Short mmCIF file of C-alpha atoms in Angstrom, two decimals:
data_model
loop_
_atom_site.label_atom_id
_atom_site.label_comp_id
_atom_site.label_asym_id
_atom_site.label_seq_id
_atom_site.Cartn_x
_atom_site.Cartn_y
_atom_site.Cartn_z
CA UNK A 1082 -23.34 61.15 -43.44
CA UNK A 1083 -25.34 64.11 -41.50
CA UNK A 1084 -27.03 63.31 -38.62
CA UNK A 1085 -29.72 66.45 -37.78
CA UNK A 1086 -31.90 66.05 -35.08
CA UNK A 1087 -35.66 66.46 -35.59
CA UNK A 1088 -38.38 66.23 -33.12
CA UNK A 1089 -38.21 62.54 -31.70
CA UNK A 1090 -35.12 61.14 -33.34
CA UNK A 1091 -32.47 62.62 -36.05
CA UNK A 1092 -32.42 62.43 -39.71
CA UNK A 1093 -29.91 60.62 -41.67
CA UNK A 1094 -28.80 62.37 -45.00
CA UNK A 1095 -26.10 61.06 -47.64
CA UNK A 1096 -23.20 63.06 -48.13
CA UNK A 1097 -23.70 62.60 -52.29
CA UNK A 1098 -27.64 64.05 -51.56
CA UNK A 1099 -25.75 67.05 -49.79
CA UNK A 1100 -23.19 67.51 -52.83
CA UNK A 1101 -26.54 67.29 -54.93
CA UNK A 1102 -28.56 69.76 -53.14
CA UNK A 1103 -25.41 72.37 -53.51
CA UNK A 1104 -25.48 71.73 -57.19
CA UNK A 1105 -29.07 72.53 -57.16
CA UNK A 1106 -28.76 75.70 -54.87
CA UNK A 1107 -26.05 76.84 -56.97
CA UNK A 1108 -28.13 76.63 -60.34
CA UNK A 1109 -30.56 78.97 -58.25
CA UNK A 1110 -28.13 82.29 -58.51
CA UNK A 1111 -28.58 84.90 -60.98
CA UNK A 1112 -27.10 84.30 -64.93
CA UNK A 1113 -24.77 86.74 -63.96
CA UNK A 1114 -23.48 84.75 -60.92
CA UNK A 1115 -24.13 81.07 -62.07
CA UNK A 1116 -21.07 78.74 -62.31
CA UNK A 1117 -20.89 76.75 -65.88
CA UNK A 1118 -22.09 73.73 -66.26
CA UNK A 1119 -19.00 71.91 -65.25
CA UNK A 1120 -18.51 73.43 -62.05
CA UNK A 1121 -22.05 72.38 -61.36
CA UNK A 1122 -20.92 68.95 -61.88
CA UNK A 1123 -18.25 69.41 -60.01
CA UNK A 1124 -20.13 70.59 -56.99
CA UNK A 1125 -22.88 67.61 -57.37
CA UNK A 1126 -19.90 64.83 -57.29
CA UNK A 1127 -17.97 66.78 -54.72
CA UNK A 1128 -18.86 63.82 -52.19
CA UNK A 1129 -19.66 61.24 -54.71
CA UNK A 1130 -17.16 58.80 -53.01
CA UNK A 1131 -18.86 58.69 -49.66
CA UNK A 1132 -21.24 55.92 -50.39
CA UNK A 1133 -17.81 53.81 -49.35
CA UNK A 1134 -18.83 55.04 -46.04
CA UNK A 1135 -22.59 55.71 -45.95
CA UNK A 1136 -23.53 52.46 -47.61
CA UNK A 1137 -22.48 50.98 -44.78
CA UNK A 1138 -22.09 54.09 -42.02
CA UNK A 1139 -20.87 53.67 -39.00
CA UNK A 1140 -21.26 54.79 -34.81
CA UNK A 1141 -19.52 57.53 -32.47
CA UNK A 1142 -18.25 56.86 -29.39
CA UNK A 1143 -21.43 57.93 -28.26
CA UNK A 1144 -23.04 54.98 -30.05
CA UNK A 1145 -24.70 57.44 -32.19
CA UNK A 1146 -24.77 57.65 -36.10
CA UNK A 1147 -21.35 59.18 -37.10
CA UNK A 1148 -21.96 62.85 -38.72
CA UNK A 1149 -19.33 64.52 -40.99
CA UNK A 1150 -18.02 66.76 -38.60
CA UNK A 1151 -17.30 63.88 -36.52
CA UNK A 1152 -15.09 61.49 -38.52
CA UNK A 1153 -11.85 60.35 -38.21
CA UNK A 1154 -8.86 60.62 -41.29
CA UNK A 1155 -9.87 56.69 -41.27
CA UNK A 1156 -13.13 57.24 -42.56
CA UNK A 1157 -12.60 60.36 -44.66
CA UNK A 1158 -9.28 59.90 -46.26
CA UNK A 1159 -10.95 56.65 -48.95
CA UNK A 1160 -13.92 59.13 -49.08
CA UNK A 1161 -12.43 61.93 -50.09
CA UNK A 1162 -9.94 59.89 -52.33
CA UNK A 1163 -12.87 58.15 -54.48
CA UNK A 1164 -14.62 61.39 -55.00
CA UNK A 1165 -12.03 62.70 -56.73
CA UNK A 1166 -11.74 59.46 -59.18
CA UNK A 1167 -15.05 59.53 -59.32
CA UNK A 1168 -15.11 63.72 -60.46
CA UNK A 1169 -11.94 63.29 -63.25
CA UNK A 1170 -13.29 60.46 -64.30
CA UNK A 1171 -16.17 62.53 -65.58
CA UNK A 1172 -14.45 65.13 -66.60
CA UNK A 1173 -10.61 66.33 -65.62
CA UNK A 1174 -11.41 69.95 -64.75
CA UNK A 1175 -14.59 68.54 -62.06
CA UNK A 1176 -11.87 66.21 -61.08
CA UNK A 1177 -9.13 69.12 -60.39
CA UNK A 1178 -11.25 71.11 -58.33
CA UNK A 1179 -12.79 68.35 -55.99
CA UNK A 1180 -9.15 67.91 -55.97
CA UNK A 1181 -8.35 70.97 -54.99
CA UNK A 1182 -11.43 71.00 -52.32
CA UNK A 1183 -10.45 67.60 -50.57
CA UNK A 1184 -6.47 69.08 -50.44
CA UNK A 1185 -7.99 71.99 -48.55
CA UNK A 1186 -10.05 70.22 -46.18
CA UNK A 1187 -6.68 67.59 -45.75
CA UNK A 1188 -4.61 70.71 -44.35
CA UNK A 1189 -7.57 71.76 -42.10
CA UNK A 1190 -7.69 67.99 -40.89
CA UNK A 1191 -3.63 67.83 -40.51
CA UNK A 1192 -4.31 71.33 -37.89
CA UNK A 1193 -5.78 68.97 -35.26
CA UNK A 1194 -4.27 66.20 -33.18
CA UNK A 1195 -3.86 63.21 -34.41
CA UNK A 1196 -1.94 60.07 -34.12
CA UNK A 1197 1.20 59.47 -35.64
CA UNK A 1198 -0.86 56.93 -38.07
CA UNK A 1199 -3.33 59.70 -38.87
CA UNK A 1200 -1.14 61.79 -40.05
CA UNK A 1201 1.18 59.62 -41.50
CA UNK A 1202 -1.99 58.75 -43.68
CA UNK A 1203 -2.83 62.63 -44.00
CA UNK A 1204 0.57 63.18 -45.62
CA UNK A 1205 0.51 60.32 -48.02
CA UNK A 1206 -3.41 61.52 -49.44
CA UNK A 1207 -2.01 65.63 -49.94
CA UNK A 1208 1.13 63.76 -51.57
CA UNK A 1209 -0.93 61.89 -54.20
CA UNK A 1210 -3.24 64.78 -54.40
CA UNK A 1211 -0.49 66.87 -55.40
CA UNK A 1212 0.48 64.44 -58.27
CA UNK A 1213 -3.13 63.89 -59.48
CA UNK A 1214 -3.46 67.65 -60.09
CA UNK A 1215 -0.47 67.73 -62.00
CA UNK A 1216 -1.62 65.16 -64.33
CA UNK A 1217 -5.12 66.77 -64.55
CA UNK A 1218 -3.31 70.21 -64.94
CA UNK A 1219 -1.68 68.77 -67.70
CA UNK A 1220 -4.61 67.09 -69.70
CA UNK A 1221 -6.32 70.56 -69.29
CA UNK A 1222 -3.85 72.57 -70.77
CA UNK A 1223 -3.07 74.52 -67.31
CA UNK A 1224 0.41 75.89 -66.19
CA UNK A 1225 2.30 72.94 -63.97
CA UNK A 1226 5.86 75.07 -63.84
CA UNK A 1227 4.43 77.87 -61.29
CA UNK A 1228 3.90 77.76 -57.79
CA UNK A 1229 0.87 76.70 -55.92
CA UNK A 1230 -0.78 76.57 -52.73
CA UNK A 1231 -3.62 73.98 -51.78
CA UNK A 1232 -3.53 73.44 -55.48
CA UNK A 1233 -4.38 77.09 -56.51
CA UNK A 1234 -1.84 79.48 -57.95
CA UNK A 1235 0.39 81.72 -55.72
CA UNK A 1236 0.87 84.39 -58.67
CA UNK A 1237 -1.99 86.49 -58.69
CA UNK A 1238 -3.59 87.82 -62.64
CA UNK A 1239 -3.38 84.67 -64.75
CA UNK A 1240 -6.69 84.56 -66.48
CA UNK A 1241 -6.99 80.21 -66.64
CA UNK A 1242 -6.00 80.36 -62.55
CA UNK A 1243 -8.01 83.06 -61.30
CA UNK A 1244 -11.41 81.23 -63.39
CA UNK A 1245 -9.69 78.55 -61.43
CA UNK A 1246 -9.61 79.95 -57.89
CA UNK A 1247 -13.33 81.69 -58.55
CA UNK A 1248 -15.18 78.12 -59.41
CA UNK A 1249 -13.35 76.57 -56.23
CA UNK A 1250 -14.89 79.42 -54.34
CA UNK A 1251 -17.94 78.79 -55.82
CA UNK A 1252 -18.09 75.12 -54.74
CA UNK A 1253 -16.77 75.98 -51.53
CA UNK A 1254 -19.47 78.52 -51.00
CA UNK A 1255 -22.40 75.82 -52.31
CA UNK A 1256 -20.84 73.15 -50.07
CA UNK A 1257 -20.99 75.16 -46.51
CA UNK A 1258 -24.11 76.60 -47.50
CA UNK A 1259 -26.14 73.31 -48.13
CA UNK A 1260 -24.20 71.98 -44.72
CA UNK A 1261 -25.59 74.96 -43.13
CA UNK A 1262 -28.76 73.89 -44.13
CA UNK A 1263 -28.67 70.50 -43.61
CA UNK A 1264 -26.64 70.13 -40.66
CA UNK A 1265 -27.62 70.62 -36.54
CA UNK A 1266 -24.39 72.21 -36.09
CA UNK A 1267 -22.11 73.81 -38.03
CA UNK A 1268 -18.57 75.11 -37.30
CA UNK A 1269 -18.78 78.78 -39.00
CA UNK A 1270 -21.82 81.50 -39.09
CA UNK A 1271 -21.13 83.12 -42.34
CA UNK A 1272 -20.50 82.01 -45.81
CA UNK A 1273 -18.62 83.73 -48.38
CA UNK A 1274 -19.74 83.96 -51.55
CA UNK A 1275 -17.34 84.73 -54.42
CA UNK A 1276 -18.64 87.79 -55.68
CA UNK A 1277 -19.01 88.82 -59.54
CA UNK A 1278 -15.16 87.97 -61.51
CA UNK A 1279 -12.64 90.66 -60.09
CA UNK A 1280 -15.11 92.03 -57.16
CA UNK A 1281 -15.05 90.88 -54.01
CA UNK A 1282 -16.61 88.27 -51.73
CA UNK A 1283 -20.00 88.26 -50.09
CA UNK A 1284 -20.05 87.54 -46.91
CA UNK A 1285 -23.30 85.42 -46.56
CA UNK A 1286 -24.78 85.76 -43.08
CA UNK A 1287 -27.64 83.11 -42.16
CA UNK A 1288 -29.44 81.82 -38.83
CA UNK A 1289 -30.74 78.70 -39.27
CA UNK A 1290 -33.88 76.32 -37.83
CA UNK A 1291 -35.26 73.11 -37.84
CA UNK A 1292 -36.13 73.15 -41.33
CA UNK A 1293 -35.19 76.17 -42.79
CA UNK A 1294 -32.41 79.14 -42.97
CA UNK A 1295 -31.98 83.12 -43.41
CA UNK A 1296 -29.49 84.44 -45.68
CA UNK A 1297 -28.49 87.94 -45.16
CA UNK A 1298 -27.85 89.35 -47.67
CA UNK A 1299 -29.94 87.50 -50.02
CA UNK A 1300 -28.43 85.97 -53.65
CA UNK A 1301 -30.39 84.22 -55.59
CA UNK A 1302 -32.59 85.19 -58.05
CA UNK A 1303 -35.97 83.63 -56.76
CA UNK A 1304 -37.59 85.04 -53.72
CA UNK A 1305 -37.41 81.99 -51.70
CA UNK A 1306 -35.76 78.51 -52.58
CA UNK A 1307 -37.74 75.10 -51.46
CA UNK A 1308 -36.12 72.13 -51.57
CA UNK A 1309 -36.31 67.96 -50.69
CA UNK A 1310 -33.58 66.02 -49.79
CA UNK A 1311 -33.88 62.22 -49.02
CA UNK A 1312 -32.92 60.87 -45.78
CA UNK A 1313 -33.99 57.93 -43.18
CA UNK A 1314 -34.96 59.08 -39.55
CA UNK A 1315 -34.08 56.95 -36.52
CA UNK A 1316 -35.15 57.50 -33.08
CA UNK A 1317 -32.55 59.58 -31.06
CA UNK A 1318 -30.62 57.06 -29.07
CA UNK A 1319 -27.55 55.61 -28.73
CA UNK A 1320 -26.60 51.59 -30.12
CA UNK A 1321 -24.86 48.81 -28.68
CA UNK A 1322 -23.92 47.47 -31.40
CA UNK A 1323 -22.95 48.68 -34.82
CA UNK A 1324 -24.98 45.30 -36.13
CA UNK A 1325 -28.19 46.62 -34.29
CA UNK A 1326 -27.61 50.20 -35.62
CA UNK A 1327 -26.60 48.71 -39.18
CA UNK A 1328 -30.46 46.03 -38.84
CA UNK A 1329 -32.73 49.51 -37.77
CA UNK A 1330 -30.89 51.63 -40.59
CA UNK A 1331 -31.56 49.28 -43.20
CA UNK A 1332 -35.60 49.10 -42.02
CA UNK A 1333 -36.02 51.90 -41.79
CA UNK A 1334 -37.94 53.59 -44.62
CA UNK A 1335 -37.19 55.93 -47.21
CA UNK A 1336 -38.49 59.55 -45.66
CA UNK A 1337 -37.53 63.56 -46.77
CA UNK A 1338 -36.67 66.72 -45.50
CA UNK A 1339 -38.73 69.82 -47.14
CA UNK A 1340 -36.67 72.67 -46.40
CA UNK A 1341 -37.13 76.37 -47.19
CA UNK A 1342 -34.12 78.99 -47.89
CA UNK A 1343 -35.45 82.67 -47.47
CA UNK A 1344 -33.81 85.90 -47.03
CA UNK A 1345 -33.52 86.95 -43.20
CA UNK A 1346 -36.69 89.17 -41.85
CA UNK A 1347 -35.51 92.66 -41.32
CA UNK A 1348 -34.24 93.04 -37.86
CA UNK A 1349 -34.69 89.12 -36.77
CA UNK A 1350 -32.45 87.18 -38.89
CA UNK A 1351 -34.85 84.10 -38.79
CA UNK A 1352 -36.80 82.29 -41.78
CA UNK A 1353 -39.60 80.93 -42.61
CA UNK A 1354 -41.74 78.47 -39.97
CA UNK A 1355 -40.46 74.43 -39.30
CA UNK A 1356 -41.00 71.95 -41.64
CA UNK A 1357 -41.69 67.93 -40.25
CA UNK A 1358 -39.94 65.34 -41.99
CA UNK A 1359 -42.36 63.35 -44.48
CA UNK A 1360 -42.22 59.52 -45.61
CA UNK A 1361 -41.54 59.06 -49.59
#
């Protein structure tokens, strides 16, 4: 779940309506940049196991709504897990790279201090990570007797494993960029943006506000992107209780976020004016 403050209170948003709205700002780059179709549904189910978590989310130690960049292997780990079951079970190559994404984002989790526990549990996930992608490797016809790093090949020039390591990229690039959007706070100020097969990446600078963000330089093929993304807004204070949080969540009514992606004004790297949240 993302928690982004808005005037009066924060806004609640589903980690599968952020996986969404990446699919849909991917399908807004040029032909000549566009992932294929199943990368697209790739990116959309990238987080399509969180509703373990959001269907029933849960508090900081602040008492606040716990956001993404705030939870523990506890709460990711079965997350992360399910959306990949939830990807191959689709279809084996969306499955390998939200594979390949969650294995990533297992090693930058496994940096930090944790708990013998945590990373006892950290260890087990990249182990049956590891064995997954074989099996999808294997069903898709790709190589399983080379090396590989974070599930992408170490040998550089094979055709299947650099399409491989450019739609990852992609979905990386589609997933920071719609948390840039959507979130308060983000840890990073640039995106990069795999750049046309064999060139190299774009780095994507963007300042963001309430309701919108700059991109410099700009990507897509439209001159501005709007967008709408679901959420519930909650006044901006802390609970005693995770039953009192779980009663006011549940009440509270279905709202949206309009939101507005432009390219950065020359010399001012802002975008676009603030957009309120609005009741469905």
């Amino acid at each position: 779940m993302i928690r982004r403050e808005i005037v009066g209170g924060h806004a609640l948003i589903l980690q599968h309506d952020h996986a969404r709205l990446a699919a849909q700002l991917a399908q807004h780059l040029p032909a000549t940049a566009r992932p294929s179709e199943r990368v697209l549904r790739a990116i959309a189910m990238h987080d399509a196991g969180w509703p373990i978590h959001d269907a029933q989310p849960t508090l900081n130690a602040q008492g606040l709504p716990l956001d993404v960049f705030e939870s523990p292997p506890e709460v990711v780990l079965p997350c992360w897990e399910q959306s990949v079951l939830l990807a191959a079970g689709d279809d084996p190559y969306a499955g390998l790279l939200v594979s390949v994404h969650v294995l990533k984002l297992s090693s930058l989790a496994a940096s930090k201090a944790h708990d013998r526990q945590a990373v006892f549990d950290l260890n087990c996930f990249q182990h049956r990570q590891i064995e997954l992608q074989t099996t999808l490797r294997s069903k898709l016809g790709l190589r399983i007797d080379i090396p590989v790093k974070l599930g992408l090949a170490v040998q550089r020039g094979i055709a299947a494993e650099e399409q491989l390591r450019w739609d990852y990229a992609m979905l990386s690039a589609m997933d920071s960029l719609s948390l840039a959007l959507l979130c308060s706070q983000v840890p990073f100020d640039q995106i990069e943006l795999p750049g046309r097969r064999g060139a190299k990446p774009i780095a994507l600078r963007f300042a963001a506000h309430r309701d919108g963000l700059a991109l410099d330089p700009w990507p897509f093929a439209a001159p501005s992107i709007n967008l709408t993304v679901p959420c519930k807004c909650l006044p901006s204070r802390p609970y005693a209780t995770l039953a009192a949080f779980h009663a006011e969540y549940a009440a509270a009514p279905p709202a949206a976020l309009d939101l507005c992606i432009e390219p950065a004004a020359p010399g001012t790297g802002t975008a676009g004016t603030a957009r309120p949240t609005r009741p469905l």
